[in-house]
Amino acid sequence: MSSSLHHSACALAMLLSLAPPALAAGDAQEGQAIAQKWCAACHVVMETQTSATPAAPSFAAIGEKYRGKGLAALAAFLADPHPVMPDMSLTRQEIRDLTAYIDALRG
Ligand code: HEC
């Protein structure tokens, strides 16, 4: 009990030491690096990319689709991969970074 209280106090201290917008939004540049590494085999991650799996929507299209649904829905999708996608076990930070990157691609 006291040790879990101690842990939450530490976690809170760590949260407060980070800039809240960066924490909430993720790092789009990191997201781009992750996307190029893990997603570009199937998705058009950047406009300059020429080949991808036709069945996989481009990240620009995904950003467009989630414009209305909200980024939380995109993050939820990424936390629980679609069956046709390999289970990539993305960390929560990677998910935040990817959503930030995809969000930045919108219109
Ligand atoms: C092995 C190929 C493959 C890889 C690798 C892959 N995807 Fe996909 N992804 C697909 C396909 C195919 C679809 C379309 C599935 C469908 O609509 O039924 C898809 C759909 C999606 C969607 C759209 C979901 C929706 O609501 O329409 C998102 C978001 C997505 N992928 C994100 C990612 C991210 C982020 C990565 C890298 C971490 C990634 N994918 C890696 C094949 C892949």
JSON list of C-alpha atoms and ligand atoms in Angstrom, two decimals:
[
{"chain": "A", "resi": 1, "resn": "MET", "atom": "CA", "xyz": [0.00, 0.00, 0.00]},
{"chain": "A", "resi": 2, "resn": "SER", "atom": "CA", "xyz": [2.57, 2.56, 1.05]},
{"chain": "A", "resi": 3, "resn": "SER", "atom": "CA", "xyz": [4.87, 1.43, -1.76]},
{"chain": "A", "resi": 4, "resn": "SER", "atom": "CA", "xyz": [2.18, 1.92, -4.41]},
{"chain": "A", "resi": 5, "resn": "LEU", "atom": "CA", "xyz": [1.46, 5.35, -3.00]},
{"chain": "A", "resi": 6, "resn": "HIS", "atom": "CA", "xyz": [5.14, 6.08, -3.30]},
{"chain": "A", "resi": 7, "resn": "HIS", "atom": "CA", "xyz": [5.07, 4.93, -6.92]},
{"chain": "A", "resi": 8, "resn": "SER", "atom": "CA", "xyz": [2.19, 7.16, -7.89]},
{"chain": "A", "resi": 9, "resn": "ALA", "atom": "CA", "xyz": [3.91, 10.09, -6.27]},
{"chain": "A", "resi": 10, "resn": "CYS", "atom": "CA", "xyz": [6.98, 9.38, -8.38]},
{"chain": "A", "resi": 11, "resn": "ALA", "atom": "CA", "xyz": [4.92, 8.98, -11.54]},
{"chain": "A", "resi": 12, "resn": "LEU", "atom": "CA", "xyz": [3.18, 12.25, -10.83]},
{"chain": "A", "resi": 13, "resn": "ALA", "atom": "CA", "xyz": [6.50, 13.99, -10.28]},
{"chain": "A", "resi": 14, "resn": "MET", "atom": "CA", "xyz": [7.73, 12.63, -13.60]},
{"chain": "A", "resi": 15, "resn": "LEU", "atom": "CA", "xyz": [4.58, 13.77, -15.38]},
{"chain": "A", "resi": 16, "resn": "LEU", "atom": "CA", "xyz": [4.87, 17.24, -13.95]},
{"chain": "A", "resi": 17, "resn": "SER", "atom": "CA", "xyz": [8.49, 17.53, -15.00]},
{"chain": "A", "resi": 18, "resn": "LEU", "atom": "CA", "xyz": [7.54, 17.07, -18.67]},
{"chain": "A", "resi": 19, "resn": "ALA", "atom": "CA", "xyz": [5.89, 19.73, -20.78]},
{"chain": "A", "resi": 20, "resn": "PRO", "atom": "CA", "xyz": [2.19, 18.75, -20.80]},
{"chain": "A", "resi": 21, "resn": "PRO", "atom": "CA", "xyz": [1.55, 19.46, -24.51]},
{"chain": "A", "resi": 22, "resn": "ALA", "atom": "CA", "xyz": [4.49, 17.28, -25.59]},
{"chain": "A", "resi": 23, "resn": "LEU", "atom": "CA", "xyz": [3.27, 14.48, -23.38]},
{"chain": "A", "resi": 24, "resn": "ALA", "atom": "CA", "xyz": [-0.27, 14.68, -24.67]},
{"chain": "A", "resi": 25, "resn": "ALA", "atom": "CA", "xyz": [0.61, 15.10, -28.32]},
{"chain": "A", "resi": 26, "resn": "GLY", "atom": "CA", "xyz": [3.60, 12.83, -28.73]},
{"chain": "A", "resi": 27, "resn": "ASP", "atom": "CA", "xyz": [6.59, 13.59, -30.91]},
{"chain": "A", "resi": 28, "resn": "ALA", "atom": "CA", "xyz": [5.69, 13.71, -34.60]},
{"chain": "A", "resi": 29, "resn": "GLN", "atom": "CA", "xyz": [9.31, 13.32, -35.68]},
{"chain": "A", "resi": 30, "resn": "GLU", "atom": "CA", "xyz": [9.69, 10.19, -33.58]},
{"chain": "A", "resi": 31, "resn": "GLY", "atom": "CA", "xyz": [6.39, 9.01, -35.02]},
{"chain": "A", "resi": 32, "resn": "GLN", "atom": "CA", "xyz": [7.69, 9.50, -38.53]},
{"chain": "A", "resi": 33, "resn": "ALA", "atom": "CA", "xyz": [10.80, 7.46, -37.74]},
{"chain": "A", "resi": 34, "resn": "ILE", "atom": "CA", "xyz": [8.68, 4.67, -36.25]},
{"chain": "A", "resi": 35, "resn": "ALA", "atom": "CA", "xyz": [6.31, 4.77, -39.21]},
{"chain": "A", "resi": 36, "resn": "GLN", "atom": "CA", "xyz": [9.14, 4.54, -41.73]},
{"chain": "A", "resi": 37, "resn": "LYS", "atom": "CA", "xyz": [10.59, 1.61, -39.84]},
{"chain": "A", "resi": 38, "resn": "TRP", "atom": "CA", "xyz": [7.45, -0.39, -39.05]},
{"chain": "A", "resi": 39, "resn": "CYS", "atom": "CA", "xyz": [4.63, 0.80, -41.29]},
{"chain": "A", "resi": 40, "resn": "ALA", "atom": "CA", "xyz": [6.15, 1.79, -44.64]},
{"chain": "A", "resi": 41, "resn": "ALA", "atom": "CA", "xyz": [6.27, -1.82, -45.88]},
{"chain": "A", "resi": 42, "resn": "CYS", "atom": "CA", "xyz": [2.50, -1.63, -46.34]},
{"chain": "A", "resi": 43, "resn": "HIS", "atom": "CA", "xyz": [1.43, 2.00, -45.93]},
{"chain": "A", "resi": 44, "resn": "VAL", "atom": "CA", "xyz": [2.43, 5.10, -47.84]},
{"chain": "A", "resi": 45, "resn": "VAL", "atom": "CA", "xyz": [3.83, 6.92, -44.85]},
{"chain": "A", "resi": 46, "resn": "MET", "atom": "CA", "xyz": [5.14, 9.99, -46.66]},
{"chain": "A", "resi": 47, "resn": "GLU", "atom": "CA", "xyz": [4.04, 11.50, -49.95]},
{"chain": "A", "resi": 48, "resn": "THR", "atom": "CA", "xyz": [7.44, 10.80, -51.46]},
{"chain": "A", "resi": 49, "resn": "GLN", "atom": "CA", "xyz": [7.03, 7.07, -50.95]},
{"chain": "A", "resi": 50, "resn": "THR", "atom": "CA", "xyz": [6.23, 5.21, -54.17]},
{"chain": "A", "resi": 51, "resn": "SER", "atom": "CA", "xyz": [5.36, 1.63, -53.25]},
{"chain": "A", "resi": 52, "resn": "ALA", "atom": "CA", "xyz": [3.03, 0.14, -50.67]},
{"chain": "A", "resi": 53, "resn": "THR", "atom": "CA", "xyz": [0.38, -2.55, -50.30]},
{"chain": "A", "resi": 54, "resn": "PRO", "atom": "CA", "xyz": [-2.72, -1.39, -52.22]},
{"chain": "A", "resi": 55, "resn": "ALA", "atom": "CA", "xyz": [-5.00, -2.63, -49.42]},
{"chain": "A", "resi": 56, "resn": "ALA", "atom": "CA", "xyz": [-3.34, -0.39, -46.86]},
{"chain": "A", "resi": 57, "resn": "PRO", "atom": "CA", "xyz": [-4.56, 3.21, -46.78]},
{"chain": "A", "resi": 58, "resn": "SER", "atom": "CA", "xyz": [-1.95, 5.98, -46.91]},
{"chain": "A", "resi": 59, "resn": "PHE", "atom": "CA", "xyz": [-1.21, 7.72, -43.64]},
{"chain": "A", "resi": 60, "resn": "ALA", "atom": "CA", "xyz": [-2.58, 10.92, -45.13]},
{"chain": "A", "resi": 61, "resn": "ALA", "atom": "CA", "xyz": [-5.89, 9.11, -45.77]},
{"chain": "A", "resi": 62, "resn": "ILE", "atom": "CA", "xyz": [-5.81, 7.67, -42.25]},
{"chain": "A", "resi": 63, "resn": "GLY", "atom": "CA", "xyz": [-5.27, 11.15, -40.82]},
{"chain": "A", "resi": 64, "resn": "GLU", "atom": "CA", "xyz": [-8.23, 12.34, -42.86]},
{"chain": "A", "resi": 65, "resn": "LYS", "atom": "CA", "xyz": [-10.41, 9.48, -41.67]},
{"chain": "A", "resi": 66, "resn": "TYR", "atom": "CA", "xyz": [-9.63, 10.11, -38.03]},
{"chain": "A", "resi": 67, "resn": "ARG", "atom": "CA", "xyz": [-10.14, 13.84, -38.31]},
{"chain": "A", "resi": 68, "resn": "GLY", "atom": "CA", "xyz": [-13.75, 13.35, -37.29]},
{"chain": "A", "resi": 69, "resn": "LYS", "atom": "CA", "xyz": [-13.27, 10.40, -34.99]},
{"chain": "A", "resi": 70, "resn": "GLY", "atom": "CA", "xyz": [-10.55, 11.99, -32.92]},
{"chain": "A", "resi": 71, "resn": "LEU", "atom": "CA", "xyz": [-7.00, 10.97, -32.18]},
{"chain": "A", "resi": 72, "resn": "ALA", "atom": "CA", "xyz": [-8.05, 8.89, -29.19]},
{"chain": "A", "resi": 73, "resn": "ALA", "atom": "CA", "xyz": [-9.79, 6.51, -31.63]},
{"chain": "A", "resi": 74, "resn": "LEU", "atom": "CA", "xyz": [-6.60, 6.27, -33.69]},
{"chain": "A", "resi": 75, "resn": "ALA", "atom": "CA", "xyz": [-4.53, 5.62, -30.58]},
{"chain": "A", "resi": 76, "resn": "ALA", "atom": "CA", "xyz": [-7.02, 2.93, -29.54]},
{"chain": "A", "resi": 77, "resn": "PHE", "atom": "CA", "xyz": [-6.74, 1.31, -32.97]},
{"chain": "A", "resi": 78, "resn": "LEU", "atom": "CA", "xyz": [-2.96, 1.28, -32.70]},
{"chain": "A", "resi": 79, "resn": "ALA", "atom": "CA", "xyz": [-3.06, -0.21, -29.21]},
{"chain": "A", "resi": 80, "resn": "ASP", "atom": "CA", "xyz": [-5.03, -3.16, -30.56]},
{"chain": "A", "resi": 81, "resn": "PRO", "atom": "CA", "xyz": [-3.77, -3.88, -34.09]},
{"chain": "A", "resi": 82, "resn": "HIS", "atom": "CA", "xyz": [-6.06, -4.78, -36.94]},
{"chain": "A", "resi": 83, "resn": "PRO", "atom": "CA", "xyz": [-5.96, -8.54, -37.71]},
{"chain": "A", "resi": 84, "resn": "VAL", "atom": "CA", "xyz": [-4.41, -8.01, -41.16]},
{"chain": "A", "resi": 85, "resn": "MET", "atom": "CA", "xyz": [-1.58, -6.10, -39.55]},
{"chain": "A", "resi": 86, "resn": "PRO", "atom": "CA", "xyz": [1.14, -7.93, -37.65]},
{"chain": "A", "resi": 87, "resn": "ASP", "atom": "CA", "xyz": [0.96, -7.46, -33.90]},
{"chain": "A", "resi": 88, "resn": "MET", "atom": "CA", "xyz": [3.59, -4.83, -33.39]},
{"chain": "A", "resi": 89, "resn": "SER", "atom": "CA", "xyz": [3.20, -4.35, -29.66]},
{"chain": "A", "resi": 90, "resn": "LEU", "atom": "CA", "xyz": [3.73, -0.61, -29.86]},
{"chain": "A", "resi": 91, "resn": "THR", "atom": "CA", "xyz": [4.50, 1.11, -26.59]},
{"chain": "A", "resi": 92, "resn": "ARG", "atom": "CA", "xyz": [2.21, 3.87, -25.42]},
{"chain": "A", "resi": 93, "resn": "GLN", "atom": "CA", "xyz": [4.90, 6.41, -26.21]},
{"chain": "A", "resi": 94, "resn": "GLU", "atom": "CA", "xyz": [5.27, 4.99, -29.74]},
{"chain": "A", "resi": 95, "resn": "ILE", "atom": "CA", "xyz": [1.50, 5.20, -30.16]},
{"chain": "A", "resi": 96, "resn": "ARG", "atom": "CA", "xyz": [1.52, 8.84, -29.01]},
{"chain": "A", "resi": 97, "resn": "ASP", "atom": "CA", "xyz": [4.36, 9.59, -31.43]},
{"chain": "A", "resi": 98, "resn": "LEU", "atom": "CA", "xyz": [2.61, 7.86, -34.33]},
{"chain": "A", "resi": 99, "resn": "THR", "atom": "CA", "xyz": [-0.68, 9.63, -33.68]},
{"chain": "A", "resi": 100, "resn": "ALA", "atom": "CA", "xyz": [1.15, 12.95, -33.52]},
{"chain": "A", "resi": 101, "resn": "TYR", "atom": "CA", "xyz": [2.80, 12.21, -36.84]},
{"chain": "A", "resi": 102, "resn": "ILE", "atom": "CA", "xyz": [-0.41, 11.08, -38.55]},
{"chain": "A", "resi": 103, "resn": "ASP", "atom": "CA", "xyz": [-2.24, 14.06, -37.09]},
{"chain": "A", "resi": 104, "resn": "ALA", "atom": "CA", "xyz": [0.36, 16.39, -38.58]},
{"chain": "A", "resi": 105, "resn": "LEU", "atom": "CA", "xyz": [-0.36, 14.95, -42.05]},
{"chain": "A", "resi": 106, "resn": "ARG", "atom": "CA", "xyz": [-3.96, 16.12, -42.05]},
{"chain": "A", "resi": 107, "resn": "GLY", "atom": "CA", "xyz": [-5.11, 18.52, -44.69]},
{"chain": "B", "resi": 1, "resn": "HEC", "atom": "C1", "xyz": [1.82, -6.06, -43.18]},
{"chain": "B", "resi": 1, "resn": "HEC", "atom": "C2", "xyz": [1.26, -4.82, -43.71]},
{"chain": "B", "resi": 1, "resn": "HEC", "atom": "C3", "xyz": [0.98, -3.69, -42.74]},
{"chain": "B", "resi": 1, "resn": "HEC", "atom": "C4", "xyz": [1.86, -3.11, -41.86]},
{"chain": "B", "resi": 1, "resn": "HEC", "atom": "C5", "xyz": [3.33, -3.43, -41.61]},
{"chain": "B", "resi": 1, "resn": "HEC", "atom": "C6", "xyz": [1.12, -2.04, -41.22]},
{"chain": "B", "resi": 1, "resn": "HEC", "atom": "N1", "xyz": [-0.16, -1.99, -41.68]},
{"chain": "B", "resi": 1, "resn": "HEC", "atom": "FE1", "xyz": [-1.63, -0.72, -41.08]},
{"chain": "B", "resi": 1, "resn": "HEC", "atom": "N2", "xyz": [-2.93, -1.61, -42.36]},
{"chain": "B", "resi": 1, "resn": "HEC", "atom": "C7", "xyz": [-2.63, -2.60, -43.26]},
{"chain": "B", "resi": 1, "resn": "HEC", "atom": "C8", "xyz": [-3.78, -2.89, -44.09]},
{"chain": "B", "resi": 1, "resn": "HEC", "atom": "C9", "xyz": [-3.85, -3.91, -45.22]},
{"chain": "B", "resi": 1, "resn": "HEC", "atom": "C10", "xyz": [-4.81, -2.01, -43.64]},
{"chain": "B", "resi": 1, "resn": "HEC", "atom": "C11", "xyz": [-6.23, -1.92, -44.15]},
{"chain": "B", "resi": 1, "resn": "HEC", "atom": "C12", "xyz": [-7.02, -2.87, -43.31]},
{"chain": "B", "resi": 1, "resn": "HEC", "atom": "C13", "xyz": [-8.47, -2.74, -43.51]},
{"chain": "B", "resi": 1, "resn": "HEC", "atom": "O1", "xyz": [-8.96, -1.62, -43.73]},
{"chain": "B", "resi": 1, "resn": "HEC", "atom": "O2", "xyz": [-9.14, -3.78, -43.37]},
{"chain": "B", "resi": 1, "resn": "HEC", "atom": "C14", "xyz": [-4.24, -1.22, -42.56]},
{"chain": "B", "resi": 1, "resn": "HEC", "atom": "C15", "xyz": [-4.92, -0.26, -41.87]},
{"chain": "B", "resi": 1, "resn": "HEC", "atom": "C16", "xyz": [-4.35, 0.61, -40.96]},
{"chain": "B", "resi": 1, "resn": "HEC", "atom": "C17", "xyz": [-5.04, 1.71, -40.31]},
{"chain": "B", "resi": 1, "resn": "HEC", "atom": "C18", "xyz": [-6.45, 2.16, -40.65]},
{"chain": "B", "resi": 1, "resn": "HEC", "atom": "C19", "xyz": [-7.47, 1.78, -39.66]},
{"chain": "B", "resi": 1, "resn": "HEC", "atom": "C20", "xyz": [-8.77, 2.34, -40.07]},
{"chain": "B", "resi": 1, "resn": "HEC", "atom": "O3", "xyz": [-9.51, 2.66, -39.18]},
{"chain": "B", "resi": 1, "resn": "HEC", "atom": "O4", "xyz": [-9.04, 2.48, -41.27]},
{"chain": "B", "resi": 1, "resn": "HEC", "atom": "C21", "xyz": [-4.16, 2.32, -39.48]},
{"chain": "B", "resi": 1, "resn": "HEC", "atom": "C22", "xyz": [-4.42, 3.50, -38.55]},
{"chain": "B", "resi": 1, "resn": "HEC", "atom": "C23", "xyz": [-2.92, 1.62, -39.61]},
{"chain": "B", "resi": 1, "resn": "HEC", "atom": "N3", "xyz": [-3.06, 0.58, -40.50]},
{"chain": "B", "resi": 1, "resn": "HEC", "atom": "C24", "xyz": [-1.77, 1.97, -38.95]},
{"chain": "B", "resi": 1, "resn": "HEC", "atom": "C25", "xyz": [-0.56, 1.32, -39.08]},
{"chain": "B", "resi": 1, "resn": "HEC", "atom": "C26", "xyz": [0.64, 1.72, -38.40]},
{"chain": "B", "resi": 1, "resn": "HEC", "atom": "C27", "xyz": [0.77, 2.93, -37.47]},
{"chain": "B", "resi": 1, "resn": "HEC", "atom": "C28", "xyz": [1.61, 0.84, -38.76]},
{"chain": "B", "resi": 1, "resn": "HEC", "atom": "C29", "xyz": [3.05, 0.80, -38.28]},
{"chain": "B", "resi": 1, "resn": "HEC", "atom": "C30", "xyz": [3.25, 0.80, -36.84]},
{"chain": "B", "resi": 1, "resn": "HEC", "atom": "C31", "xyz": [1.02, -0.11, -39.68]},
{"chain": "B", "resi": 1, "resn": "HEC", "atom": "N4", "xyz": [-0.30, 0.21, -39.85]},
{"chain": "B", "resi": 1, "resn": "HEC", "atom": "C32", "xyz": [1.69, -1.17, -40.27]},
{"chain": "B", "resi": 1, "resn": "HEC", "atom": "C33", "xyz": [-1.41, -3.25, -43.38]},
{"chain": "B", "resi": 1, "resn": "HEC", "atom": "C34", "xyz": [-0.28, -2.98, -42.62]}
]
